[in-house]
CSV table of C-alpha atoms in Angstrom, one decimal:
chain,number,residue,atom,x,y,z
A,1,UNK,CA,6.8,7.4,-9.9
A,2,UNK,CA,7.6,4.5,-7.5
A,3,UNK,CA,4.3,5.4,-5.5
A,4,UNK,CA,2.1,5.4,-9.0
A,5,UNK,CA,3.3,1.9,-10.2
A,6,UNK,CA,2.6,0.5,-7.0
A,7,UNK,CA,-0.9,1.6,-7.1
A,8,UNK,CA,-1.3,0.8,-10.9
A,9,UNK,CA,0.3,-2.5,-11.5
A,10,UNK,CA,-2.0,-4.4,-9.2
A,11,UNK,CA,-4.7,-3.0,-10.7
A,12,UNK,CA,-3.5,-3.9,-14.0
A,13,UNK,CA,-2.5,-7.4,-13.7
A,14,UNK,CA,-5.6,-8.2,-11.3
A,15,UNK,CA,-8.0,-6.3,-14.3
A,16,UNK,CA,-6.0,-9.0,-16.7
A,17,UNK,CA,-6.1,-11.8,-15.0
A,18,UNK,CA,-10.1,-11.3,-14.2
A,19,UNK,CA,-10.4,-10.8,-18.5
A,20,UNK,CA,-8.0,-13.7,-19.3
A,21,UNK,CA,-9.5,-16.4,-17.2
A,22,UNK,CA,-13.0,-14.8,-18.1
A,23,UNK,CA,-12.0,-15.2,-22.3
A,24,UNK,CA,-10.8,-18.6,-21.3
A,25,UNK,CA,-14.2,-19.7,-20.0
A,26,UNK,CA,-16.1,-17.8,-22.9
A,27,UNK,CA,-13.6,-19.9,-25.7
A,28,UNK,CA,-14.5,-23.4,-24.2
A,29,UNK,CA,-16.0,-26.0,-26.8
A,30,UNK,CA,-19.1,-26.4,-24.6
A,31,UNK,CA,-19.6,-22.8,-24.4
A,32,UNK,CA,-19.3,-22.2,-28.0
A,33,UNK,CA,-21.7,-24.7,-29.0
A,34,UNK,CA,-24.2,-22.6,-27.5
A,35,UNK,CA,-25.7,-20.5,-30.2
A,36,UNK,CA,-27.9,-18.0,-28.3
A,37,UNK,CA,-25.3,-15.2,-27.4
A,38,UNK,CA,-26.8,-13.8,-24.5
A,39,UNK,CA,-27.3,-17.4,-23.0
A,40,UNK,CA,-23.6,-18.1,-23.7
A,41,UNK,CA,-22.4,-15.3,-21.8
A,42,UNK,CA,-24.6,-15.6,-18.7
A,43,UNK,CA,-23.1,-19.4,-18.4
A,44,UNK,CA,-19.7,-17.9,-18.5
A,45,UNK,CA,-20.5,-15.7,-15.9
A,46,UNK,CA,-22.2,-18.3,-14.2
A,47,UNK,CA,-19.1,-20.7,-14.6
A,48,UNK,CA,-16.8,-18.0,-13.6
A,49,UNK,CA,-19.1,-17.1,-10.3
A,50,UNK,CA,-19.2,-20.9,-9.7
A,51,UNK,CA,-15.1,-20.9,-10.1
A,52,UNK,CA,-14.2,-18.2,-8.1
A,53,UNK,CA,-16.4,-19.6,-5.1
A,54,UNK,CA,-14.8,-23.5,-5.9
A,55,UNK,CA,-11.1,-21.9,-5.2
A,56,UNK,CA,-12.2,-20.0,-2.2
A,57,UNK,CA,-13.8,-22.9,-0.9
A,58,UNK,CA,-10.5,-25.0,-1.1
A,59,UNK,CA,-8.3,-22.3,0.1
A,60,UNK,CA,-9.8,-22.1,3.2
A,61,UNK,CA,-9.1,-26.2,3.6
A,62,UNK,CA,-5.4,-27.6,4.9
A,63,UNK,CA,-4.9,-28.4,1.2
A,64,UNK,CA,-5.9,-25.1,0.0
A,65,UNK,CA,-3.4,-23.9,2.8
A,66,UNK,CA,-0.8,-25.8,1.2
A,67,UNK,CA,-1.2,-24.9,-2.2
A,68,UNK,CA,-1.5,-21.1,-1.4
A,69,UNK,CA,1.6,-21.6,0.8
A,70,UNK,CA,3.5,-23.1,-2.2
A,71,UNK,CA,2.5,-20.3,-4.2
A,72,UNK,CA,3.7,-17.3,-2.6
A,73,UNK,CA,6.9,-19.2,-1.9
A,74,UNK,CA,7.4,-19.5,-6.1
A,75,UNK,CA,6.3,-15.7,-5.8
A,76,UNK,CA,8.4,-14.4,-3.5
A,77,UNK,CA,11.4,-16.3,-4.6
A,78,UNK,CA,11.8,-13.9,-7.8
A,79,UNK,CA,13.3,-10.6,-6.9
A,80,UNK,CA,10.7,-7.9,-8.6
A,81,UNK,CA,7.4,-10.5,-9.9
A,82,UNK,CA,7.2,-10.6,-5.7
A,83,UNK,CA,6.9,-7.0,-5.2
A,84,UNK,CA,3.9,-7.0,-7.6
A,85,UNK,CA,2.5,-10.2,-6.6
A,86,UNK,CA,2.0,-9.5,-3.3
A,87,UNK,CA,0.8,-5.8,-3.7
A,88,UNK,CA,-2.0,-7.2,-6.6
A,89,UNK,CA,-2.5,-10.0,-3.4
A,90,UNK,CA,-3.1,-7.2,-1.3
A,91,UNK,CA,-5.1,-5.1,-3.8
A,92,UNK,CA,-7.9,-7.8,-4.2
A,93,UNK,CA,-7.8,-8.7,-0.1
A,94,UNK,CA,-8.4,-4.9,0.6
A,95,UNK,CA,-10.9,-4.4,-2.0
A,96,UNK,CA,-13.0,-7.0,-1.2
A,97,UNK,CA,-12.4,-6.7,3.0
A,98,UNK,CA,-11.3,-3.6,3.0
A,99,UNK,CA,-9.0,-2.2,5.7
A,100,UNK,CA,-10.9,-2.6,8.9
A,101,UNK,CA,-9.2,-5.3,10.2
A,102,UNK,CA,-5.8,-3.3,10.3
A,103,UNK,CA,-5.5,-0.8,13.1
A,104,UNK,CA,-3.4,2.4,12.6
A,105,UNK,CA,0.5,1.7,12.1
A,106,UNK,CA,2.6,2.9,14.0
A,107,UNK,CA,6.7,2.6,15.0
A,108,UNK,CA,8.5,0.7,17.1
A,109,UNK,CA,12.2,1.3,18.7
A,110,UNK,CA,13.7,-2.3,18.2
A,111,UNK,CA,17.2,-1.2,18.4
A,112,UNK,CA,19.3,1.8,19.3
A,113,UNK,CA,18.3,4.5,16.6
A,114,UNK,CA,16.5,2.0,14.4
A,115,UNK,CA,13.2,2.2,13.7
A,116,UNK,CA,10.2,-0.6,12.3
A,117,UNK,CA,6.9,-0.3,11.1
A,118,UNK,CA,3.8,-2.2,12.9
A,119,UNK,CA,0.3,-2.2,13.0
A,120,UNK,CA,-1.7,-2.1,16.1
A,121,UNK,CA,-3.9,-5.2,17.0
A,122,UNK,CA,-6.1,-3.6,19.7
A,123,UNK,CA,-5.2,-6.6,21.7
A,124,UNK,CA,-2.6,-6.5,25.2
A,125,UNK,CA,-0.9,-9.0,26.6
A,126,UNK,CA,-1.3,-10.2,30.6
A,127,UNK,CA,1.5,-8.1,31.7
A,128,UNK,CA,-0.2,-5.4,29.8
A,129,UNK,CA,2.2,-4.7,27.0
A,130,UNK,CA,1.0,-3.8,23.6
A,131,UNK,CA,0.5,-6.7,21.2
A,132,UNK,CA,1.5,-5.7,17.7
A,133,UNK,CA,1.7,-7.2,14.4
A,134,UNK,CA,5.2,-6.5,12.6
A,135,UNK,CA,4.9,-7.3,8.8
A,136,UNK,CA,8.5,-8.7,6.6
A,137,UNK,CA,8.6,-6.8,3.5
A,138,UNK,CA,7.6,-7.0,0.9
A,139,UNK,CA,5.8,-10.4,2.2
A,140,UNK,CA,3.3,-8.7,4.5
A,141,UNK,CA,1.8,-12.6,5.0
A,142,UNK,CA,4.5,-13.2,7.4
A,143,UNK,CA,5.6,-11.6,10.6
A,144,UNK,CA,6.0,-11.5,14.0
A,145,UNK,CA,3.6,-10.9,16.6
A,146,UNK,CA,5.8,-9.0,19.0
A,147,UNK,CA,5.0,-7.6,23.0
A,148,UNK,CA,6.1,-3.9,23.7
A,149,UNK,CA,5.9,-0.9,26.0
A,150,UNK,CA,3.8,1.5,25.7
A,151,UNK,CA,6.6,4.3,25.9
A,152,UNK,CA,8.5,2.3,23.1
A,153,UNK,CA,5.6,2.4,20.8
A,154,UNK,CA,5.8,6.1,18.2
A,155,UNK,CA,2.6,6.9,17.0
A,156,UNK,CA,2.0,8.6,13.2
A,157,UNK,CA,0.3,10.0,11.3
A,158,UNK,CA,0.5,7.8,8.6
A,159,UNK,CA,-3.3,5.7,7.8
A,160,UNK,CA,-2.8,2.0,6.6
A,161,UNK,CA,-2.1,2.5,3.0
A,162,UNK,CA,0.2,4.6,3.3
A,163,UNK,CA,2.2,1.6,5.8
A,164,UNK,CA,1.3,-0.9,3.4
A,165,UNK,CA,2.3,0.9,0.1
A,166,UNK,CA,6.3,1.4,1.8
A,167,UNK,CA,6.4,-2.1,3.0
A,168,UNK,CA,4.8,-3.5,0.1
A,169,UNK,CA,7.1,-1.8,-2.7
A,170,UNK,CA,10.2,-2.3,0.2
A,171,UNK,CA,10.6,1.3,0.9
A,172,UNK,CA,10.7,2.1,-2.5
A,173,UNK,CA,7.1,3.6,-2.6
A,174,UNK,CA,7.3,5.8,0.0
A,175,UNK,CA,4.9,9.1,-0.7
A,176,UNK,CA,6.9,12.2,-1.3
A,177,UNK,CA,8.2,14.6,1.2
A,178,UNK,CA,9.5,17.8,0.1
A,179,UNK,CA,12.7,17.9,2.8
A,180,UNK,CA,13.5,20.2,5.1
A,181,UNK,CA,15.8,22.9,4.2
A,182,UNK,CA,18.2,25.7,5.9
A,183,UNK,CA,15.6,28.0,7.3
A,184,UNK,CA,16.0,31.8,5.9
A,185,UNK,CA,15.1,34.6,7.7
A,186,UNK,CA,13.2,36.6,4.8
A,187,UNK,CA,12.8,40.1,5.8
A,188,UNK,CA,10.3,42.2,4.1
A,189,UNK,CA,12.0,45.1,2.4
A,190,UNK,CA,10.4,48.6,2.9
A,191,UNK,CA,11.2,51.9,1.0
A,192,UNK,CA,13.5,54.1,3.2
A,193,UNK,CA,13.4,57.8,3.3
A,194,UNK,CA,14.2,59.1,-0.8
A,195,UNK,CA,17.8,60.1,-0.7
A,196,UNK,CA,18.3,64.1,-1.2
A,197,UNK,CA,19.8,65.2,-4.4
A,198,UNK,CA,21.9,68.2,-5.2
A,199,UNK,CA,18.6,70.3,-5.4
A,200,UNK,CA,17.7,69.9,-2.4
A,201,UNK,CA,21.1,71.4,-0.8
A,202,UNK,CA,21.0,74.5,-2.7
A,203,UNK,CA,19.6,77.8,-0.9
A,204,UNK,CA,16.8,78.7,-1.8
A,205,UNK,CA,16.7,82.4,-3.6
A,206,UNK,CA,13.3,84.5,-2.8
């Protein structure tokens, strides 16, 4: 269930989001003075194109820095609206960059019998350990950039959603593994030679 709201709920609010602030453009005085229908929605398209390409514009300034930084910090700050903000965050980025950019997770040994989830960069540092990305959960925008051993780095066979989905919903959306059990021995039963009855004991009279 945990693993279906994860997917869902981003795709939700970003689906609402896109509607509300599109019905917000289309209710503008300006745009309703328009008469021509058709001409009225291709400006709120327009306007809406126009919009979307304004606020990437400034995010990718040191005030749009800012402003996105302030932003997930409200986010994160309240337990549960973080969980879905950042995996709707994530939703849109991976739609629209898709998943290339992340190499395969994998895990790391950080402490004695503790294990952590990180991505691969591709990249080694001079000594020639492995340079790995390790995200915080369930804010996968910050983390460390650690150097390890190849012998402490556990490969899996887990692909990049999968990684992101667990740290994403903190563990909680982990896909489901049927566990292990006691192993049983299950040994065929065969039909053993028919039991003789009381006719079969009696002499036989010519």
């Amino acid at each position: 269930m945990a693993s279906g709201l994860v997917v869902l709920v981003p795709i939700i609010v970003t689906v609402w989001v896109v509607y509300w602030l599109f019905r917000f453009i289309a209710n503008l005085p300006l745009t309703q003075s328009i008469d021509d229908a058709a001409l009225r929605v291709l400006i709120t398209l327009a306007v809406f194109v126009l919009l979307v390409f304004a606020v990437g514009y400034l995010m990718r300034t040191a005030i749009g820095s800012l402003v996105e930084a302030g932003i997930d910090s409200v986010m994160n700050s309240v337990p549960g609206l973080r969980v879905v903000y950042n995996a709707s965050k994530m939703a849109v980025e991976t739609a629209l960059t898709g998943t290339e950019d992340l190499q395969a997770p994998v895990k790391v040994n950080t402490w004695e019998n503790i294990r952590m989830t990180a991505f691969k960069t591709g990249r080694e540092a001079p000594d020639g350990r492995k340079l790995l990305f390790l995200p915080t959960a369930p804010n996968i925008t910050s983390g460390f950039v650690i150097e390890v051993e190849e012998e402490d780095v556990i490969e899996t066979d887990d692909t990049v959603e999968e990684a992101l989905t667990r740290i994403l919903s903190a563990g909680f959306g982990e896909r489901d593994e049927t566990p292990a059990g006691i192993p049983i021995d299950v040994v065929e039963e065969r039909p053993g030679p028919e039991a003789k009855t009381d006719a079969d004991d009696r002499p036989t009279t010519d």
